[in-house]
Short mmCIF file of C-alpha atoms in Angstrom, two decimals:
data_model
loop_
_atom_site.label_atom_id
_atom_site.label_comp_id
_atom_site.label_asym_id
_atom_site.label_seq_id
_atom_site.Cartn_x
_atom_site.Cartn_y
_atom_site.Cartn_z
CA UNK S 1 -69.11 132.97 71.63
CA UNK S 2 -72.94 133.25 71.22
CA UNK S 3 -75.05 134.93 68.41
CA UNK S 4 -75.05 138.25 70.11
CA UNK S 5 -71.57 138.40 70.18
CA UNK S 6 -70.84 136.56 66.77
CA UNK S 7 -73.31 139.40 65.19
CA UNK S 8 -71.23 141.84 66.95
CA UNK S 9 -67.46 140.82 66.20
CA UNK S 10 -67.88 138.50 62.84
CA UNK S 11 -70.84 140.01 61.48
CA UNK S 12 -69.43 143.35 60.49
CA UNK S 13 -66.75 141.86 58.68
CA UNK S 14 -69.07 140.56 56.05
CA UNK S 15 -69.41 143.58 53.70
CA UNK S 16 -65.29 143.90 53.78
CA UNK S 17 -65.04 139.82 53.09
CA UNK S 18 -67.12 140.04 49.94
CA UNK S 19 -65.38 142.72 48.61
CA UNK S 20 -62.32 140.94 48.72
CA UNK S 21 -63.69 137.93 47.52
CA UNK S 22 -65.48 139.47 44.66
CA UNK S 23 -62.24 140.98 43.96
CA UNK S 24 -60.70 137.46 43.58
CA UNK S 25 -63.55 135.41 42.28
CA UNK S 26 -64.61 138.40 39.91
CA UNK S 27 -67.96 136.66 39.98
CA UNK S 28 -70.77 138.12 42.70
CA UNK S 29 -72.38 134.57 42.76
CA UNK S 30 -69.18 133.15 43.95
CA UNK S 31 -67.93 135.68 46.44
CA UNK S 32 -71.76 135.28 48.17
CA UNK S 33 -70.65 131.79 48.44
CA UNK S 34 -67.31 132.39 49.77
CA UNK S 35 -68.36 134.14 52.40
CA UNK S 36 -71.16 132.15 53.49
CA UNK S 37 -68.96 129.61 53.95
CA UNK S 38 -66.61 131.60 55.90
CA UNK S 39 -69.13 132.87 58.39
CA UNK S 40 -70.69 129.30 58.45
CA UNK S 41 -67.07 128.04 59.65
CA UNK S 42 -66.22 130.81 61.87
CA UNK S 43 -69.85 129.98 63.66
CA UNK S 44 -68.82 126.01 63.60
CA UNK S 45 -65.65 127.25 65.83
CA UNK S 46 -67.26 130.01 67.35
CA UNK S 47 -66.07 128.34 71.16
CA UNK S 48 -62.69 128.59 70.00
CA UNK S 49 -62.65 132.14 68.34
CA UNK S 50 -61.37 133.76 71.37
CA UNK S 51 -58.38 132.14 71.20
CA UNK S 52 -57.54 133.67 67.58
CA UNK S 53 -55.39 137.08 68.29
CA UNK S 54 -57.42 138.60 64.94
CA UNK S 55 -60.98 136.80 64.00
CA UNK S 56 -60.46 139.76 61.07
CA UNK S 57 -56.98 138.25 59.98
CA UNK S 58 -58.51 134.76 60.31
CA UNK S 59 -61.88 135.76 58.39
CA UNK S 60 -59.65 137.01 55.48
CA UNK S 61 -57.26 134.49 55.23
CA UNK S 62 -60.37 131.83 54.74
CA UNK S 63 -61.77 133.89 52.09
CA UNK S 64 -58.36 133.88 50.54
CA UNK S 65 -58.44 130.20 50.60
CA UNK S 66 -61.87 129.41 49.58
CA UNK S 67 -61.81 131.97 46.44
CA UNK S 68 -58.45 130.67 45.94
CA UNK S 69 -60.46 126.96 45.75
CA UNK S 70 -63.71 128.92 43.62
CA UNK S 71 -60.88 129.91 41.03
CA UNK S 72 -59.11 126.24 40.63
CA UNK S 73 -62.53 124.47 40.33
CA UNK S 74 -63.65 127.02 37.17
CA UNK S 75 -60.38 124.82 35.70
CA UNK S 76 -62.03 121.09 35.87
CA UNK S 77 -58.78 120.22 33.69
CA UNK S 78 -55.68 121.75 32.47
CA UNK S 79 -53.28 120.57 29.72
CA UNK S 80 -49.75 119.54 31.17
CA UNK S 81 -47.11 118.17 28.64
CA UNK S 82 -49.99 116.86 26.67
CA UNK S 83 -51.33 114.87 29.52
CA UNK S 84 -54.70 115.66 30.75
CA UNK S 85 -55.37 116.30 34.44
CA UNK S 86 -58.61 116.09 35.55
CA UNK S 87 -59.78 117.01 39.22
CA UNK S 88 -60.82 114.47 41.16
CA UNK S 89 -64.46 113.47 41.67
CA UNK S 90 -66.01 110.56 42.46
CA UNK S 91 -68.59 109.32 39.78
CA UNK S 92 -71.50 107.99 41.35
CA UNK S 93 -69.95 104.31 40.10
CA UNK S 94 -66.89 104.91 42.24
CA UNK S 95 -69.25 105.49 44.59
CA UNK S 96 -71.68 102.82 44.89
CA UNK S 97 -68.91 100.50 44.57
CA UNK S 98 -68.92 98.07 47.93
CA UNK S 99 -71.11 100.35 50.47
CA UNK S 100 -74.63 99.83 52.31
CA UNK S 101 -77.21 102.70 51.74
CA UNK S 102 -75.79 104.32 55.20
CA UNK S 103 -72.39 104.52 53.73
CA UNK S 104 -73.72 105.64 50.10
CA UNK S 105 -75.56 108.55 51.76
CA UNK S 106 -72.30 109.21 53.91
CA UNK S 107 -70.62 109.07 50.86
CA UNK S 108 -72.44 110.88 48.69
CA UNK S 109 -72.77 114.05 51.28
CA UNK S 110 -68.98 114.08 51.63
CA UNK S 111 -68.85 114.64 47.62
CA UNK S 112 -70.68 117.73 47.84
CA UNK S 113 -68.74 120.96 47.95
CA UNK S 114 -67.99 122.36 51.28
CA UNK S 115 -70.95 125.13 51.77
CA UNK S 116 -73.68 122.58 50.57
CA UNK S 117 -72.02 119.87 52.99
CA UNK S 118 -72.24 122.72 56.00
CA UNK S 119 -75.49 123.73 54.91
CA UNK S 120 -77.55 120.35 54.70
CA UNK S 121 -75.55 119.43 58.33
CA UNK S 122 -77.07 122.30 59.80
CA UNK S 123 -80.06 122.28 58.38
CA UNK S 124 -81.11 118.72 58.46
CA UNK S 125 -78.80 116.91 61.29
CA UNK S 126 -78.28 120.05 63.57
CA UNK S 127 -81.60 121.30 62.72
CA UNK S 128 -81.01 124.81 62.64
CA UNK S 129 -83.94 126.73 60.94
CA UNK S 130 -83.08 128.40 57.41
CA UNK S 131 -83.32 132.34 59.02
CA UNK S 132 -80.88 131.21 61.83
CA UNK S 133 -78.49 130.16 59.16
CA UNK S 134 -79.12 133.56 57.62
CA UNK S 135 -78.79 135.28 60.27
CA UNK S 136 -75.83 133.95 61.49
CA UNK S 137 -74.05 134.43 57.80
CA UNK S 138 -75.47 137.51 57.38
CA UNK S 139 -77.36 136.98 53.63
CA UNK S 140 -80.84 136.59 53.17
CA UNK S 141 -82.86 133.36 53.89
CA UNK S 142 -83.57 133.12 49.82
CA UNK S 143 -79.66 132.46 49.44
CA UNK S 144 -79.26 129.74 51.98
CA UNK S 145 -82.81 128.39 50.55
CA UNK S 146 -81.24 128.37 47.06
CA UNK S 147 -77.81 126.29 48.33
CA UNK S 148 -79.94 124.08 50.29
CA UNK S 149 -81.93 123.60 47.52
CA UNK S 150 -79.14 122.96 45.30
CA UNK S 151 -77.27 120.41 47.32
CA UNK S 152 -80.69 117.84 48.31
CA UNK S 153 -81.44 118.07 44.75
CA UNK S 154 -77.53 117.19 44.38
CA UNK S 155 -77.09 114.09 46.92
CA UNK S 156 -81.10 112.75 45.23
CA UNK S 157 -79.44 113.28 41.46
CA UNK S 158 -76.35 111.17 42.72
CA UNK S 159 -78.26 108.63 44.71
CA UNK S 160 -80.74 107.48 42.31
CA UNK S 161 -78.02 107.47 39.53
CA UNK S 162 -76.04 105.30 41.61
CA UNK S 163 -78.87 102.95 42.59
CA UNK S 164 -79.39 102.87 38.53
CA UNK S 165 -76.30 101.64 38.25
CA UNK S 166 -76.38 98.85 40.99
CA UNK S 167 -79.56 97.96 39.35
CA UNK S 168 -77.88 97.77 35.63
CA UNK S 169 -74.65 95.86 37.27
CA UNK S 170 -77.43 93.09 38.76
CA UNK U 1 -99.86 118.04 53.83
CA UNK U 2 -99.25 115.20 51.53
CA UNK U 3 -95.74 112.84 51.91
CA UNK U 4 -95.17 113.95 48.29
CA UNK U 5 -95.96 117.51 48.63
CA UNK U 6 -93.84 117.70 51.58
CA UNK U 7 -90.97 116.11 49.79
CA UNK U 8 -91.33 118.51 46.89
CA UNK U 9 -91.14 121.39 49.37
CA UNK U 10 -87.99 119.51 50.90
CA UNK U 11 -86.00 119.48 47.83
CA UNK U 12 -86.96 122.97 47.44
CA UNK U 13 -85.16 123.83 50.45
CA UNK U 14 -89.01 125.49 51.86
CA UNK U 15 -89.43 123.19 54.55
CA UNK U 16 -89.38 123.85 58.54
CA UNK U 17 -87.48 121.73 60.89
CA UNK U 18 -90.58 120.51 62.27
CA UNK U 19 -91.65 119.26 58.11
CA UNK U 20 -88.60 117.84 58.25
CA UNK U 21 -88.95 115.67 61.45
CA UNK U 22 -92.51 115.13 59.76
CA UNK U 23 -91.12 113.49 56.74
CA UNK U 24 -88.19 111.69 58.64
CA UNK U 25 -91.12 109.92 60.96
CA UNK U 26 -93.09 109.39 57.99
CA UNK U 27 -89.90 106.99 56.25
CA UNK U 28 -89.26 105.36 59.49
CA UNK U 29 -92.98 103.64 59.27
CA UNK U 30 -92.81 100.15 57.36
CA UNK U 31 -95.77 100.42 54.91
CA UNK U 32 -94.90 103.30 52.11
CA UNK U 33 -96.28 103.98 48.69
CA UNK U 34 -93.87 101.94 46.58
CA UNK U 35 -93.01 105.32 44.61
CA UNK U 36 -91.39 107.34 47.72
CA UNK U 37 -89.29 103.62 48.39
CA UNK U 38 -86.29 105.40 46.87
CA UNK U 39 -86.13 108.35 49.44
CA UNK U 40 -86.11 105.74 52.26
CA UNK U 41 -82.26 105.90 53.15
CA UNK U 42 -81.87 108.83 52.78
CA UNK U 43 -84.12 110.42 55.40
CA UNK U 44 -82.93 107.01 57.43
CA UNK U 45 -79.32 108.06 57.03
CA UNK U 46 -80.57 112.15 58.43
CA UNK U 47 -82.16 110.02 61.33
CA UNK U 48 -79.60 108.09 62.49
CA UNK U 49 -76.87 111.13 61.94
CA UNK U 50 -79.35 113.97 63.78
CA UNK U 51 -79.54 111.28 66.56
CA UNK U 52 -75.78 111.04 66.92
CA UNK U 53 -75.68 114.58 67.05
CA UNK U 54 -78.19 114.64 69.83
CA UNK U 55 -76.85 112.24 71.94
CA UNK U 56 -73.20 114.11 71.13
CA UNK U 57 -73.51 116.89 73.38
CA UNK U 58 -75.33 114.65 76.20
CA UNK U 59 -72.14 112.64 76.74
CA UNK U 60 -70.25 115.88 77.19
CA UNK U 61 -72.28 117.11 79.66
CA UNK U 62 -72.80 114.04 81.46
CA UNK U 63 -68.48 113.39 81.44
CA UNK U 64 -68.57 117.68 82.68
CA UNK U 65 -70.65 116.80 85.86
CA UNK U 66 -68.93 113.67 87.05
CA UNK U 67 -65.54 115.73 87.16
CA UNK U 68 -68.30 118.33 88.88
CA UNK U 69 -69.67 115.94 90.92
CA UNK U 70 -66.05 114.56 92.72
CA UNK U 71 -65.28 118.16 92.56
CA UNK U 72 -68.40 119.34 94.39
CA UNK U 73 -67.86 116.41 97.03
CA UNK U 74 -64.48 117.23 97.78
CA UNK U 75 -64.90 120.83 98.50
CA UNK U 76 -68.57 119.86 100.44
CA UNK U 77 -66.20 117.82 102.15
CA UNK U 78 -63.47 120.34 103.16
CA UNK U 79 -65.99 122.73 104.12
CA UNK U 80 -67.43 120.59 106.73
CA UNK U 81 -64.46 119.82 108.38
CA UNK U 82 -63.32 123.73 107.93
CA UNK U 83 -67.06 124.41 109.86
CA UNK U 84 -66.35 122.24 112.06
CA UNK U 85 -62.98 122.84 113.45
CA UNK U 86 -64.46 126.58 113.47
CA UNK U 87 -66.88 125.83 115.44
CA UNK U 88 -64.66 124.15 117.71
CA UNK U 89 -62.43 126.62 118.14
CA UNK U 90 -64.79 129.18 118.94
CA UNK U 91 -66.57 126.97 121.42
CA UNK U 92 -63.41 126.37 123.51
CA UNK U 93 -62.95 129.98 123.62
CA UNK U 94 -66.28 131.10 124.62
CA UNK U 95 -66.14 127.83 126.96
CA UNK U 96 -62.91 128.61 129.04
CA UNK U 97 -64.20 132.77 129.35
CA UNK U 98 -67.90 131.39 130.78
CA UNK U 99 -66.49 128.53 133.59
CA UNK U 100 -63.75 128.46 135.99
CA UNK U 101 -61.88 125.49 136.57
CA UNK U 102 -59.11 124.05 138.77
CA UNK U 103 -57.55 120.93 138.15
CA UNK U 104 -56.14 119.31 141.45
CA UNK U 105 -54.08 115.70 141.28
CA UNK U 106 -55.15 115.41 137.76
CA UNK U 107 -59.04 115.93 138.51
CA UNK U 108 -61.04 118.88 137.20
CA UNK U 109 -63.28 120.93 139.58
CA UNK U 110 -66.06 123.48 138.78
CA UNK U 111 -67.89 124.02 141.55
CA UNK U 112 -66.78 127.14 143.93
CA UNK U 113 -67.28 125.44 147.07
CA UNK U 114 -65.41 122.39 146.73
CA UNK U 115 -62.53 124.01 145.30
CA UNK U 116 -62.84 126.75 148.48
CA UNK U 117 -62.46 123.23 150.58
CA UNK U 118 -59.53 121.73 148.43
CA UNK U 119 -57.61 125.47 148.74
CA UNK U 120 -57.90 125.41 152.84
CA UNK U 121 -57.08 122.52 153.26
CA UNK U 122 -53.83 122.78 150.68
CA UNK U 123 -53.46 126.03 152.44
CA UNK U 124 -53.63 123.92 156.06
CA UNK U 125 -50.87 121.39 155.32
CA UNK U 126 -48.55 123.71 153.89
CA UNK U 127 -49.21 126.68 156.99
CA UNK U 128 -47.41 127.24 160.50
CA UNK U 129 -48.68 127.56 163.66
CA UNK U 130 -47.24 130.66 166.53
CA UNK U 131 -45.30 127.57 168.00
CA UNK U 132 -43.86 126.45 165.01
CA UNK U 133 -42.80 129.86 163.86
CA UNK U 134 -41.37 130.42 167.11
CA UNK U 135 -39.70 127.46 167.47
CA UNK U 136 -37.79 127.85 163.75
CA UNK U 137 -36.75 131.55 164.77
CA UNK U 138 -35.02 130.29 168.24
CA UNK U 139 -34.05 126.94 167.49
CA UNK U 140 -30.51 126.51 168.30
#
């Protein structure tokens, strides 16, 4: 499926998938995010769309399931029988622990949530420019700006934090 | 554009693709300012991974047009002989209407009057005379 075609079957979609996700998320921040992550994946298996029956059925049921993952992160922890669970993240120690500076990056980049990984891949490995992004999820360059934003200044924070640490351990 | 201006613009999430190659060529090269050190592996680790991804689709293609290539081959291949047996075909037909030919003993002749000769005398050996006829009709 190319861009003309993705614009033309996914693209409408878009206003219907925010409205569902806003319904779920009840946060408009959140469902923007949703959704760009949605079209971002649909456009990652955009070869293989044609072999869904509904791209609609599958657009909504990945909004489900991302809004479903927005709403379990807003609880980091949650008391059970007195014991407290905490969600897993690596701490930039955990991290650091036994890699090279290839691997750290790698690492580090896999820690980031899901939209921010997709983002930064397409951005800086697939080298898509930011208004292809946009236009290809539909929102306007400023938001995909923003999350790109978010997750360099993300993988730097975590990467000179770990090399902090290394540094303290030696 | 300054490295650290560009770098600023980077984390900003402002910069082009073609900044962005900028900045990754400018952290390959061996001498930098002490200060930008830090920011080494990372644009080493975009690099190496926006390499793989280059190289990626090439192998792809190049696996698509070897099955392409046999497949091309084969069918140049049955097309030829296809053409060929065609034009075969079509030769022996338009051969056979065009020439006239006897075969005689096993040998093939074309030309008119040796074939004219061959016929009389075939003709000759196998003919009767008055006599003869006469002689089968009142033989006792």
């Amino acid at each position: 499926m190319e861009l003309k075609q993705f614009k033309t079957v996914v693209l409408p979609l878009r206003d219907r998938l925010i409205g569902y996700a806003l319904k779920l998320t009840g946060n408009e921040d959140d469902a923007e995010d949703v959704v760009q992550e949605v079209m971002l994946k649909l456009w990652n298996i955009r070869e293989k769309l044609n072999e869904y029956r509904s791209v609609e059925s599958l657009a909504v049921t990945m909004t489900h399931n991302l809004s479903m993952d927005v709403w379990r992160r807003r609880r980091p922890s949650m008391a059970l029988n007195g014991i407290t669970v905490r969600e897993h993240s690596d701490t930039p120690e955990q991290i650091l622990e036994g890699l090279d500076e290839m691997q750290l990056m790698h690492a580090i980049i896999a820690s980031l949530p899901p939209l921010q990984q997709t983002i930064i891949r397409m951005k800086d490995i697939e080298e898509y420019e930011t208004e292809e992004i946009a236009e290809i999820t539909g929102c306007k360059p400023e938001a995909i700006r923003s999350n790109l934003s978010r997750a360099r200044r993300k993988v730097r924070d975590i990467y000179l934090k770990s090399i902090q640490e290394r540094n303290r351990r030696n | 554009m300054k490295p650290e201006e560009l770098l600023n613009k980077y984390f900003d999430g402002e910069t082009t693709c073609e900044e962005e190659r900028e900045l990754r060529h400018f952290f390959a090269q061996e001498k930098i300012p002490p200060g930008l050190m830090i920011y080494r592996p990372l644009f080493a680790y975009i690099e190496n991974e926006a390499t793989l991804h280059k190289e990626a689709p090439n192998k792809k293609k190049q696996k698509r047009s070897f099955v392409r290539d046999i497949t091309y081959t084969l069918g140049g291949v049955a097309a030829t002989l296809l053409l060929v047996f065609a034009i075969a075909g079509i030769n022996r037909h338009f051969y056979r209407a065009d020439i006239n030919e006897v075969w005689i003993d096993g040998v093939r002749y074309t030309e008119q009057t040796i074939v004219h000769q061959q016929a009389t005398s075939a003709f000759e050996d196998v003919s009767f005379s008055r006599e003869d006829i006469f002689n089968v009709l009142f033989e006792d």
